Short mmCIF file of C-alpha atoms and ligand atoms in Angstrom, two decimals:
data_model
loop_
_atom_site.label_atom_id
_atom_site.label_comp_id
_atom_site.label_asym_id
_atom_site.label_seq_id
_atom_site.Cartn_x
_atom_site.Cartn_y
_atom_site.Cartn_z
CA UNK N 3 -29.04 -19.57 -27.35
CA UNK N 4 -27.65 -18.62 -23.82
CA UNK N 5 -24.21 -18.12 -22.92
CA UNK N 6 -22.62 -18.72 -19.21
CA UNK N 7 -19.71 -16.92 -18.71
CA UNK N 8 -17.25 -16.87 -15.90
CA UNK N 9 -13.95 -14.49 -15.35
CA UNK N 10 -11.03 -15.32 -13.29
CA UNK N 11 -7.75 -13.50 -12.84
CA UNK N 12 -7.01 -9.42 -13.69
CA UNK N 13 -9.11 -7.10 -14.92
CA UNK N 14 -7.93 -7.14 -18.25
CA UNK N 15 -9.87 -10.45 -17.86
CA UNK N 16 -13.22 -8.58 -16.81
CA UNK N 17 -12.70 -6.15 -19.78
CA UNK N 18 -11.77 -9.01 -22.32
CA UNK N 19 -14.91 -11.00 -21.55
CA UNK N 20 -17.44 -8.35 -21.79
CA UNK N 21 -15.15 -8.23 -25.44
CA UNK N 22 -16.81 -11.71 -25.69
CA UNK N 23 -19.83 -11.34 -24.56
CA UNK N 24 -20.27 -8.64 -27.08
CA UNK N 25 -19.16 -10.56 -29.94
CA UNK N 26 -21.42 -13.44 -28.56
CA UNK N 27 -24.66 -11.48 -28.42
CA UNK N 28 -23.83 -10.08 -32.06
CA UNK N 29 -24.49 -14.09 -33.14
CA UNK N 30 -27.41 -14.49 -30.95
CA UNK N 31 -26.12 -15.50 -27.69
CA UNK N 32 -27.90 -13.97 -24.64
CA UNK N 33 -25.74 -13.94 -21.34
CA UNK N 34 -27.86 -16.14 -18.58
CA UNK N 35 -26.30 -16.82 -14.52
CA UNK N 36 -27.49 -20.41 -14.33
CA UNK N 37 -25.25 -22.92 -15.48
CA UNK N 38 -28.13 -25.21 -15.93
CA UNK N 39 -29.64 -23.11 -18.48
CA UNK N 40 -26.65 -22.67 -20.79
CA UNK N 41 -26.33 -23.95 -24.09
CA UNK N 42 -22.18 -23.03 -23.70
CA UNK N 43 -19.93 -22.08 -20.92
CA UNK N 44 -17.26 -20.43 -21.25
CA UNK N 45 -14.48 -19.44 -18.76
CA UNK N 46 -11.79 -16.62 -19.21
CA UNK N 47 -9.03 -18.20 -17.36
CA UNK N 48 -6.03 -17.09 -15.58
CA UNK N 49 -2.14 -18.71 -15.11
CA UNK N 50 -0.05 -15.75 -13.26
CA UNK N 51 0.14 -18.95 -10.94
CA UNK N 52 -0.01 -22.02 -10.38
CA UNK N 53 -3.05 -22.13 -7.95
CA UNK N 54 -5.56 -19.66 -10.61
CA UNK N 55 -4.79 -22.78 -12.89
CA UNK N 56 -5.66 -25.25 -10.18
CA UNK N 57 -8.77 -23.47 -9.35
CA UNK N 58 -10.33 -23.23 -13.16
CA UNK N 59 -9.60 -27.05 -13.08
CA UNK N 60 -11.85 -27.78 -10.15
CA UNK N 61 -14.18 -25.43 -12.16
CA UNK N 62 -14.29 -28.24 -15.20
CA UNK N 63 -15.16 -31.26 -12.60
CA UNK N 64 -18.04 -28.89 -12.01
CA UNK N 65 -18.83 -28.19 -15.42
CA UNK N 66 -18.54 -31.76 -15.84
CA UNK N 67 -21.46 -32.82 -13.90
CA UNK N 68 -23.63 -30.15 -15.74
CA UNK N 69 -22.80 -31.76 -19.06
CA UNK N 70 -23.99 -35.28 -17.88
CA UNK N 71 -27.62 -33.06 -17.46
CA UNK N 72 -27.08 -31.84 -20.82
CA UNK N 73 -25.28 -33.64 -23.03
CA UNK N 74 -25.84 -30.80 -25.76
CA UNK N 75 -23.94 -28.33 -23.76
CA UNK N 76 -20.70 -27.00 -25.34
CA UNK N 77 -17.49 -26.05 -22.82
CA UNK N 78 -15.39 -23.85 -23.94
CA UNK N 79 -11.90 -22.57 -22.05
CA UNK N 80 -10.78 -19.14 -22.89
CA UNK N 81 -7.83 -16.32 -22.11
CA UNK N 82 -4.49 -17.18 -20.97
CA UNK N 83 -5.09 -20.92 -19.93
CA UNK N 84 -6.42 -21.70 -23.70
CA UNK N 85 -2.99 -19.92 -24.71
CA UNK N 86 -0.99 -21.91 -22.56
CA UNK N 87 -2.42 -25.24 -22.54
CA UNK N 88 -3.91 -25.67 -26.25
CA UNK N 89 -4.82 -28.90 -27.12
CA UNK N 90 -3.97 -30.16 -23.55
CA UNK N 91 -7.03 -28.93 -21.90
CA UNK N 92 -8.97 -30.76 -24.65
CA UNK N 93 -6.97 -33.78 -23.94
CA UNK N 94 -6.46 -33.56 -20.32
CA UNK N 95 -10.05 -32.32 -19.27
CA UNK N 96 -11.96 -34.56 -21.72
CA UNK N 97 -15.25 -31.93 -21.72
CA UNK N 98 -13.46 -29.16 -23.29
CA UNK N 99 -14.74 -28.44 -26.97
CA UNK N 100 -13.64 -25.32 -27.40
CA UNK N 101 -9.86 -23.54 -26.55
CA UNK N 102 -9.50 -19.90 -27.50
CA UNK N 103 -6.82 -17.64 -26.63
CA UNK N 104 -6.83 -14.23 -25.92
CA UNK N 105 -6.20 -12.54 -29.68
CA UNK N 106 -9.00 -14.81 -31.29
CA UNK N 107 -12.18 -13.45 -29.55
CA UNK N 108 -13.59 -12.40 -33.06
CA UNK N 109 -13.62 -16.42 -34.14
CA UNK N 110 -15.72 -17.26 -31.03
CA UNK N 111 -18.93 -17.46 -33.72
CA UNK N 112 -17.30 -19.64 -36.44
CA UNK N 113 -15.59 -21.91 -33.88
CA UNK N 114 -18.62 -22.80 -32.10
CA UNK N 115 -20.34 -23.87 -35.58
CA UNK N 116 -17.29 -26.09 -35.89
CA UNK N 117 -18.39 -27.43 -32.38
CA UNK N 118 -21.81 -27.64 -33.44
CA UNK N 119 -20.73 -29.84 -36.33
CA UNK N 120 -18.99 -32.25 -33.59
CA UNK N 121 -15.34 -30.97 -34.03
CA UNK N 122 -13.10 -29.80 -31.25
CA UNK N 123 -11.89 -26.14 -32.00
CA UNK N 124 -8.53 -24.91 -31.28
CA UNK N 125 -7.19 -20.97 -31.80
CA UNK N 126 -4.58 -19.85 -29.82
CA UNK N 127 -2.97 -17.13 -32.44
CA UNK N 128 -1.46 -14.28 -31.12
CA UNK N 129 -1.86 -10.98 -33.12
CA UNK N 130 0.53 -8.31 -33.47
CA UNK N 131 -2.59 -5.83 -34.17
CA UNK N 132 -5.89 -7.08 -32.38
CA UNK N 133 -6.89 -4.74 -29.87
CA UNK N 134 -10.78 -5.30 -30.53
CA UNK N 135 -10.95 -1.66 -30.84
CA UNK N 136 -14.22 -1.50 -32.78
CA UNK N 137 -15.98 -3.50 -30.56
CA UNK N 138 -18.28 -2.14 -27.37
CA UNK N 139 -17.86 -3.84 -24.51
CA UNK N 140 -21.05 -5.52 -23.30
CA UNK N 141 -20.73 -4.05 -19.70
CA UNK N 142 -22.92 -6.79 -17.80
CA UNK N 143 -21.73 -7.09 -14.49
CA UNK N 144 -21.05 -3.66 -13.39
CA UNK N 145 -22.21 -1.17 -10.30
CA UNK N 146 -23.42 1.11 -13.31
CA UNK N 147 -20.83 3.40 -11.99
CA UNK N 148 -17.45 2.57 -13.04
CA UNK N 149 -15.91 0.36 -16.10
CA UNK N 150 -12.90 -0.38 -17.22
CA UNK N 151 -11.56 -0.20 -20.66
CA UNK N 152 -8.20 -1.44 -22.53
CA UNK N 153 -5.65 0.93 -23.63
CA UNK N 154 -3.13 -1.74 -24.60
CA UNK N 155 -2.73 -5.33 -25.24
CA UNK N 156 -0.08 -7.63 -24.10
CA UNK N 157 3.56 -6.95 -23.00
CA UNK N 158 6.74 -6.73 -23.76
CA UNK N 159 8.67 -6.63 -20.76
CA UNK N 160 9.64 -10.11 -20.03
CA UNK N 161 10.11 -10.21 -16.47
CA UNK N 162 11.78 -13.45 -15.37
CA UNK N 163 8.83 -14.54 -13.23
CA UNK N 164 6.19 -14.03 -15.55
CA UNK N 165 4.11 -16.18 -17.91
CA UNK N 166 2.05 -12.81 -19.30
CA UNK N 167 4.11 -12.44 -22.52
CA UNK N 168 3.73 -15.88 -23.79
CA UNK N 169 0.19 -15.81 -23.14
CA UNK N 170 -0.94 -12.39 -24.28
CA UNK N 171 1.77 -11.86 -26.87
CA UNK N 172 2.98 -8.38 -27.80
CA UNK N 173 2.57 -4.75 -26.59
CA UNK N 174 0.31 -3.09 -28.38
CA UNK N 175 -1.62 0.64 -28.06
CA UNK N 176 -5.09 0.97 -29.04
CA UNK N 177 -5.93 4.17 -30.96
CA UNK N 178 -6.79 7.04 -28.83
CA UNK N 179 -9.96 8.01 -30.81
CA UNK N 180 -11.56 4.66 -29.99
CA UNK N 181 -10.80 5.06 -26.57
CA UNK N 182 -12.23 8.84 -25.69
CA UNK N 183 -15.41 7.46 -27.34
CA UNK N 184 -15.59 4.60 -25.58
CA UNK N 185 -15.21 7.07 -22.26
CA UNK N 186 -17.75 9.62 -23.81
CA UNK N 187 -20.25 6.91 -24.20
CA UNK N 188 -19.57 5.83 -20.70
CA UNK N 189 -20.35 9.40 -19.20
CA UNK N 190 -23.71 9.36 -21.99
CA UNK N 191 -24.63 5.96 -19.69
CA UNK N 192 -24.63 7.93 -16.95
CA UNK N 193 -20.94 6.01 -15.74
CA UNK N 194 -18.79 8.46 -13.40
CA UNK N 195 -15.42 6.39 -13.16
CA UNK N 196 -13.40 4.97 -15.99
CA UNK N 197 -10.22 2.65 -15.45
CA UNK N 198 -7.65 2.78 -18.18
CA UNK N 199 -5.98 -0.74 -18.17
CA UNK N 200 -2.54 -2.16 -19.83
CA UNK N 201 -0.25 -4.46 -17.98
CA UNK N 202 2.46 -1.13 -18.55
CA UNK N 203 0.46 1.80 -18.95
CA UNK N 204 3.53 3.72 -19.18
CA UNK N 205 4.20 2.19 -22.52
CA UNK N 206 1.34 3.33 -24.30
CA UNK N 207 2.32 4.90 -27.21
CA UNK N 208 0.25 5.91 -30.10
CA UNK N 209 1.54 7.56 -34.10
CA UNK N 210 -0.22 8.64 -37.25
CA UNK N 211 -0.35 11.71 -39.44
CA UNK N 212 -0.70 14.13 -36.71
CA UNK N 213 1.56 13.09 -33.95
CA UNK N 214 2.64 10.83 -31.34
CA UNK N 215 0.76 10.24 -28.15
CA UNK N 216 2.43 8.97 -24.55
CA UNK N 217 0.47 7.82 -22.00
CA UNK N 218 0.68 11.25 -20.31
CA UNK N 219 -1.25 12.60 -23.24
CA UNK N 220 -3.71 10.58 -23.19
CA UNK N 221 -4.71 10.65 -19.70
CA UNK N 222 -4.78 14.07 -20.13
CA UNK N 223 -7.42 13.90 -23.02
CA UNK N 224 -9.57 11.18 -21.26
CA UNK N 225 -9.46 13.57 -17.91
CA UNK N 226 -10.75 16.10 -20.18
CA UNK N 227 -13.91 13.90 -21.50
CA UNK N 228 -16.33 15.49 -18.02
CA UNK N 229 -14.69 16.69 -15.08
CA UNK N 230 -17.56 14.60 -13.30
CA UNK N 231 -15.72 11.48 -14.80
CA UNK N 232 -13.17 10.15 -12.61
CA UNK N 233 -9.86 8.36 -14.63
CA UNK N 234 -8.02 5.74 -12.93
CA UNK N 235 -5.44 3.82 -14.60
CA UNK N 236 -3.65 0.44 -13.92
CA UNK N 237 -0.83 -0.82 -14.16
CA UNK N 238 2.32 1.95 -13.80
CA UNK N 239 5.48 0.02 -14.30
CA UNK N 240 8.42 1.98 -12.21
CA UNK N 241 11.09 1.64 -14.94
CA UNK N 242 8.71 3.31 -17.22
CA UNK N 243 6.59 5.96 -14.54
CA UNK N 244 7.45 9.46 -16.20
CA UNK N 245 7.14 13.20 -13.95
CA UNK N 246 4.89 13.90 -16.93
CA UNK N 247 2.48 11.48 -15.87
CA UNK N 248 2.34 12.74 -12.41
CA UNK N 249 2.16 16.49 -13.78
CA UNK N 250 -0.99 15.26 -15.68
CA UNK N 251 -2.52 14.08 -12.48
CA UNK N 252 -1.94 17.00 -10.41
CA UNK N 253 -3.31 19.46 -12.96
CA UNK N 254 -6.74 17.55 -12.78
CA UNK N 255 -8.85 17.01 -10.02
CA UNK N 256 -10.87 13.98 -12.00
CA UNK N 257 -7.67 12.07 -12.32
CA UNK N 258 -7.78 9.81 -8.74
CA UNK N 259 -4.66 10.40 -6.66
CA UNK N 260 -3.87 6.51 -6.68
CA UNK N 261 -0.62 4.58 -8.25
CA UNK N 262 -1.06 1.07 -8.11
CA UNK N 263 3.40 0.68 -8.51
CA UNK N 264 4.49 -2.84 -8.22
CA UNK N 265 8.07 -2.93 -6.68
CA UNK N 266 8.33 -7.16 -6.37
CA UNK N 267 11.39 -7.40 -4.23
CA UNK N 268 13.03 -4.32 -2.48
CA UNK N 269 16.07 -5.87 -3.19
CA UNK N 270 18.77 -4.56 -5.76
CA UNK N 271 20.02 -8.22 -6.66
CA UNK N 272 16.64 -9.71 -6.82
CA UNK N 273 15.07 -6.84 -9.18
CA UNK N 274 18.20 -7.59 -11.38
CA UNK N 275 17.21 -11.60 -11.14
CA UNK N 276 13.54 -10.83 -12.20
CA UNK N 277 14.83 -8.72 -14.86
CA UNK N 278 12.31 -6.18 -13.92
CA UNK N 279 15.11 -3.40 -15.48
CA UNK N 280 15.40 -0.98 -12.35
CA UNK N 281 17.25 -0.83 -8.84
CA UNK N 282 15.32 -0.28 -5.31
CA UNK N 283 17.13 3.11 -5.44
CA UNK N 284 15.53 4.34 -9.08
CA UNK N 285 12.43 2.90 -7.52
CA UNK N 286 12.96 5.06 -4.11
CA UNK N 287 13.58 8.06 -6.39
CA UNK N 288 9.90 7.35 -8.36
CA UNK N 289 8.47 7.28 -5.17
CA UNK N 290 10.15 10.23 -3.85
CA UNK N 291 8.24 11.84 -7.39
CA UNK N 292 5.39 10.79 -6.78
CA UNK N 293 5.22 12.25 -3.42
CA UNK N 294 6.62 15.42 -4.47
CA UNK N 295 3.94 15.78 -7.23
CA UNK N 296 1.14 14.46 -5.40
CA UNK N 297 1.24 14.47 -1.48
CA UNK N 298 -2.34 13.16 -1.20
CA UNK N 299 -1.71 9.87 -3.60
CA UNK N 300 -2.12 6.47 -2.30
CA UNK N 301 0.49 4.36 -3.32
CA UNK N 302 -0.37 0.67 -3.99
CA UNK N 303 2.03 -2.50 -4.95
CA UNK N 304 2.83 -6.36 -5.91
CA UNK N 305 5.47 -8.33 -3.61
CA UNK N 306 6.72 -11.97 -4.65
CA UNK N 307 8.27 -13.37 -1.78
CA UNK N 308 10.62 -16.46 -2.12
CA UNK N 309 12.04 -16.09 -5.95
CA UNK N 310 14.64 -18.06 -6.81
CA UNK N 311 18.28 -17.34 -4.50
CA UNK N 312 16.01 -14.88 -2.58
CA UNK N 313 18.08 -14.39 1.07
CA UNK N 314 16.93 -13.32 4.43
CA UNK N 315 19.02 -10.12 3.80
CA UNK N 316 17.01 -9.80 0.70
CA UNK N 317 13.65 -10.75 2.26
CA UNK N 318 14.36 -7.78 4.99
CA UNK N 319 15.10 -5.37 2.34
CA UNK N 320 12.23 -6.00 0.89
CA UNK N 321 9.61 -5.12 4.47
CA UNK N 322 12.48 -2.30 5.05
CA UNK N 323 11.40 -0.58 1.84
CA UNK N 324 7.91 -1.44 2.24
CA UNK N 325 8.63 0.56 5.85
CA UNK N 326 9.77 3.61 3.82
CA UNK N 327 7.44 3.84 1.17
CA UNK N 328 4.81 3.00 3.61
CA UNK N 329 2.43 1.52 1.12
CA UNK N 330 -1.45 1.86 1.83
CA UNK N 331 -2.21 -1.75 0.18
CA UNK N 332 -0.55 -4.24 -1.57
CA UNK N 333 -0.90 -7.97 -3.43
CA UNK N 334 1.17 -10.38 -1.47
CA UNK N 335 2.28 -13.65 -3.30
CA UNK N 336 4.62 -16.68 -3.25
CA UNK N 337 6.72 -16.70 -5.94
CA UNK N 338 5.04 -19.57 -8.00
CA UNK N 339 7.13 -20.79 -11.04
CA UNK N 340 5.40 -20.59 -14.55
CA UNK N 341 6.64 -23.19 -17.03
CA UNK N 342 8.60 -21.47 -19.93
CA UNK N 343 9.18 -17.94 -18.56
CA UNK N 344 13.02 -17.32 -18.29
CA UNK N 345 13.63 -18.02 -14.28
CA UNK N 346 12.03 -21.83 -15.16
CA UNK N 347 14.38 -22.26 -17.89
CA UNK N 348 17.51 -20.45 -15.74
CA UNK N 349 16.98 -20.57 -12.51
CA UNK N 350 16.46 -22.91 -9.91
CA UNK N 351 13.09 -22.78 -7.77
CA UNK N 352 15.24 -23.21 -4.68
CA UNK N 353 13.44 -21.28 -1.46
CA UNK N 354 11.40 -24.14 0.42
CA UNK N 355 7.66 -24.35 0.61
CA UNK N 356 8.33 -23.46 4.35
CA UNK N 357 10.22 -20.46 4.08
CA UNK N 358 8.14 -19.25 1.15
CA UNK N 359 5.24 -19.13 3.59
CA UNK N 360 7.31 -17.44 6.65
CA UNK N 361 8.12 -14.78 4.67
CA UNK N 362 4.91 -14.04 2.90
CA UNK N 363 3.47 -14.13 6.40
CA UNK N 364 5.70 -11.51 7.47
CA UNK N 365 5.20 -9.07 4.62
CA UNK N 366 1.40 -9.89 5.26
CA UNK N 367 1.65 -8.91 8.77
CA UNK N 368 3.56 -5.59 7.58
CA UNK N 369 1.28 -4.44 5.47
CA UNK N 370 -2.00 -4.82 7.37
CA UNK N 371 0.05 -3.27 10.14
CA UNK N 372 1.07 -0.28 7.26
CA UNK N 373 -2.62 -0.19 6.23
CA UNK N 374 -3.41 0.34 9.48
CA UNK N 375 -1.47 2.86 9.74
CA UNK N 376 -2.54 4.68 6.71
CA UNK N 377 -6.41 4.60 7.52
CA UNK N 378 -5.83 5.63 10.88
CA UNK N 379 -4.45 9.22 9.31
CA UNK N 380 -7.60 9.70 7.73
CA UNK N 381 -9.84 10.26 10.34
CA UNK N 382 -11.19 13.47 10.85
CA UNK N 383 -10.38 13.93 7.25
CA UNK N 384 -13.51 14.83 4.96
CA UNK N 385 -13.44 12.94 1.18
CA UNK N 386 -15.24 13.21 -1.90
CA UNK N 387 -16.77 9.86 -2.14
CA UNK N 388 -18.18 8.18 -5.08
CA UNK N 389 -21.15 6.23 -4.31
CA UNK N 390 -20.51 2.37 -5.79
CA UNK N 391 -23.44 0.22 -3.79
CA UNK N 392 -24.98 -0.49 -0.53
CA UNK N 393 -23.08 -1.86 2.53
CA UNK N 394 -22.90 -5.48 2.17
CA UNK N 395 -23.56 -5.75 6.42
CA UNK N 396 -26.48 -3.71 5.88
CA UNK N 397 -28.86 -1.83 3.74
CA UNK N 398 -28.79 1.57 5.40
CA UNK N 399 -25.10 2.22 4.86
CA UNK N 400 -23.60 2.88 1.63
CA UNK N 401 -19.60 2.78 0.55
CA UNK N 402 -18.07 4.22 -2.29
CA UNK N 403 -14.24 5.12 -2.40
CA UNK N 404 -12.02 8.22 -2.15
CA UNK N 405 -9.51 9.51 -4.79
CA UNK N 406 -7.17 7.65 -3.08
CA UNK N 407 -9.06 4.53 -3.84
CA UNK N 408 -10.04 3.31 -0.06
CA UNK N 409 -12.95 2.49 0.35
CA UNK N 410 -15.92 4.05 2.93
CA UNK N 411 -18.63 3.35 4.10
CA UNK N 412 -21.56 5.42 6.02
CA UNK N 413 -24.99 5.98 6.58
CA UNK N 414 -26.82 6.33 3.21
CA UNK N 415 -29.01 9.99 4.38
CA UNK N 416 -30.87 10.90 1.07
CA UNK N 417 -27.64 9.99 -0.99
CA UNK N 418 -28.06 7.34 -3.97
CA UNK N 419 -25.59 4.90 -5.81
CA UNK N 420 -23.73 7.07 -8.40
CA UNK N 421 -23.38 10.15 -6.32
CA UNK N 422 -20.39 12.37 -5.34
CA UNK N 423 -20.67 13.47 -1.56
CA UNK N 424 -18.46 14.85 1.29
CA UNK N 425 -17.69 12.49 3.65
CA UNK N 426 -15.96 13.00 6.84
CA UNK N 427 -13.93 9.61 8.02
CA UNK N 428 -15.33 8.94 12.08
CA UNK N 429 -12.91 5.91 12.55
CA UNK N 430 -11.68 3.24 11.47
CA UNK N 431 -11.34 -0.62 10.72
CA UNK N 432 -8.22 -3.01 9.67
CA UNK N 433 -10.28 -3.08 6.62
CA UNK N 434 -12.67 0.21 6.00
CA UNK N 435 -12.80 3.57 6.98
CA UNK N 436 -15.92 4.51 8.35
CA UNK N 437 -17.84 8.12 7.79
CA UNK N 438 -20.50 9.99 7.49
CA UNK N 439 -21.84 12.55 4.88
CA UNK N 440 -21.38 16.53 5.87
CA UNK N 441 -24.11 18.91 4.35
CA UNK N 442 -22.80 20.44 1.38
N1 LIG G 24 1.91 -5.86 -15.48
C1 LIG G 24 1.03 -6.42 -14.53
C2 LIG G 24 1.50 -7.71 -14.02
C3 LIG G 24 0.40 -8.64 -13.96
S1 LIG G 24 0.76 -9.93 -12.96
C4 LIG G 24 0.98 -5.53 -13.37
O1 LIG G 24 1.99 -4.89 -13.15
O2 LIG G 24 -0.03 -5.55 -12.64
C5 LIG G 24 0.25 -9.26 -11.39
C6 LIG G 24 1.20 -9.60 -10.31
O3 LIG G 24 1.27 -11.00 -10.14
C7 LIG G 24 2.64 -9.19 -10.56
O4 LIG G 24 2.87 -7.84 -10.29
C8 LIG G 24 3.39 -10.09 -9.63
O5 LIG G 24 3.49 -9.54 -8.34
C9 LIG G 24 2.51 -11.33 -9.55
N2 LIG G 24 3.10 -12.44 -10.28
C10 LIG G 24 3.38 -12.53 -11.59
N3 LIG G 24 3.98 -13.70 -11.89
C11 LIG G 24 4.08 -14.39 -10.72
C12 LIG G 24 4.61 -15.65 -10.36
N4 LIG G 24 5.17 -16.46 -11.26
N5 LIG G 24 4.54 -16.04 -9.06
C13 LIG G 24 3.98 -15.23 -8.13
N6 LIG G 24 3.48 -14.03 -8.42
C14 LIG G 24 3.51 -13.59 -9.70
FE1 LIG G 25 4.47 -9.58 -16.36
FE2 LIG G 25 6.41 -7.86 -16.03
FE3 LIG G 25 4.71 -7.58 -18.05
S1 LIG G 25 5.12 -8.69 -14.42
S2 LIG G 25 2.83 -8.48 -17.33
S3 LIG G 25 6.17 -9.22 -17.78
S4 LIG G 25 5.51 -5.96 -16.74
#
């Protein structure tokens, strides 16, 4: 039997469905790229907004016309969508058979019997405890040099905006001894970069008989699986983002000198709306830490522009503190009301359509110009580089990125794809920094 499987949205998403794929292949399912050849589809779905919904609809039309070839073939809608929607999709799409949400992975197997049998099969329960722990990752669409794998599940903080709690239901840690071996198989496969995900990283928190363990401590024990295995980690949350954490990743070198921080408004009294449980001046002072700690680190973030009762004095507080921080890269998005979360039951979605777009255009226009910025201070500077692949313009360059998580690319010399090298930046792009490898 062959399974098609696509991914949309984070990369929690990536991780979950090689979780699925896994689970699939332990029933007999072998993964294939052509739609055509599938005997089920499934799709890990996304609904941080409104358009990653819209988008996994127009997927279905085409999914659609590949059922009309093969009348056999089993659709099946999975992740945060299936939690959302439920029974809707199966009603509203008329092709879906199959709606799982993110907790029920494990019943993929039994629930596609049920299909087989002509049902329609619905599970959408959250779990307090899954974390799919025991389960390897089937790690099929990779560069063979860097995964990712899941140190938590869910979230608890309940941001106003945000439709992540109801659909992947509460925080919880996944046992640290199932992550280091998941890392020390990675290095055994020859992998040299390992991404620690969780929507708060900073929550993680593990307990049995012989202790507690914070995020901090972990990270620590991962960093110490091979110093020739580089640990990134995503998402910090700035309420949460402890000096220990940056401590950690200053005593090792293998720990990438990135922070991926989302901020969403630089504005006191819009923080407070979101409910995102800190002011622009505690998020200053983590920012201030992290620079203190870690001179060299790249600092990443999220911006919603146009949340409910944002004003132009907001809006400008936000690019001012994107002007002091001075980020190297950053997500830029609408604010796109999610039904259920707090600010659609609360608030009023009350900034126009027009003004929405203004305003993302001028934080856009900001941060390219901050990017910019950021890339032109690395010239002249010489990286180690992780080789990830070959140029996509052409085959005799490679790119890989720094610890700082920009990405380079240069001539390949002798060097191959998994590689550490020097690499001294020559110039650069608004979107790359260009190099080329020194003798060692
Ligand atoms: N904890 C995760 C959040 C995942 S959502 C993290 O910090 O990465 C990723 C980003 O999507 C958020 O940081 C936010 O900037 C954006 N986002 C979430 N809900 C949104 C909404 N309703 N409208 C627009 N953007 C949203
Ligand atoms: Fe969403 Fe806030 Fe959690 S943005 S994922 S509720 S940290």
């Amino acid at each position: 039997m062959k399974l098609y499987i696509e991914t949309y949205g984070c990369q929690m998403n990536v991780a979950d469905s090689e979780v699925v794929v896994s689970v699939m292949k332990d029933h007999g399912y072998m993964r294939t790229e052509d739609i055509h050849e599938a005997d089920v589809i499934l799709v890990n779905t996304c609904s941080i907004r409104e358009n990653a919904e819209t988008r996994v609809w127009g997927r279905l039309d085409v999914f659609r016309l590949a059922r009309k070839k093969n009348p056999e073939l089993i659709i099946g809608v999975i992740g945060c969508m299936a939690e959302r929607l439920k029974q809707k999709l199966i009603e509203e799409s008329k092709i879906v058979d199959l709606v799982v949400g993110p907790d029920a992975y494990r019943e993929l197997p039994s629930m596609l019997v049920e299909v087989e049998q002509g049902k329609k099969s619905i599970n959408v329960k959250l779990s307090k405890e899954e974390n799919y722990e025991d389960i390897l990752p089937v790690r099929y669409d990779t560069n063979g040099v860097s995964a990712f794998v899941s140190i938590m599940r869910g979230c608890d903080n309940m941001c106003a905006f945000c439709v992540v709690p109801f659909t992947r239901g509460r925080e919880r840690s996944r046992s640290p001894q199932t992550i280091l071996r998941e890392a020390q198989e990675l290095v055994d496969s020859n992998y040299k970069e390992v991404t620690l995900l969780g929507q708060n990283v900073d929550k993680y928190a593990w307990k049995d008989k012989t202790g507690t363990l914070s995020f901090a401590g972990l990270l620590e024990k991962v960093a110490q699986t091979n110093p020739l295995l580089r640990v990134r980690f995503s998402t910090s949350y700035p309420h949460d983002m402890t000096d220990e954490v940056l401590e950690v990743m200053a005593k090792y070198d293998n720990i990438c000198k990135s922070i991926h921080l989302p901020v969403q408004s630089g504005s006191t009294k819009m923080l407070e709306l979101m409910k995102r449980g800190y002011t622009r001046e505690w998020y200053m002072d983590r920012i201030r830490s992290i620079k203190k700690y870690l001179p060299e680190c790249s600092i990443s973030t999220d911006i919603i522009t146009g949340f409910c009762d944002e004003t132009e004095e907001d809006h400008k507080e936000t690019l001012s503190l994107m002007e002091w921080v001075k980020y190297d890269f950053a997500f830029m998005f609408k604010y796109s009301e999610r039904p259920d979360t707090f600010a659609a039951r609360k608030y009023k979605d009350n900034i126009g359509e027009e003004i929405k777009t203004r305003r993302l255009s001028e934080i856009i226009s900001l941060q390219n110009k901050l990017s910019a910025e950021s890339k032109k201070q690395d010239v002249g500077k010489t990286y180690e580089v992780l080789i990830e692949g070959t140029s996509k313009k052409s085959k005799e360059f490679l790119f890989g990125r720094n610890s700082q998580n920009k990405v380079i690319v240069f001539p390949k010399e002798s060097a191959v794809i998994g590689d550490y090298v020097k690499v001294k930046i020559m110039r650069s792009t608004s979107a790359t920094l260009i190099g080329e490898i020194q003798d060692v």
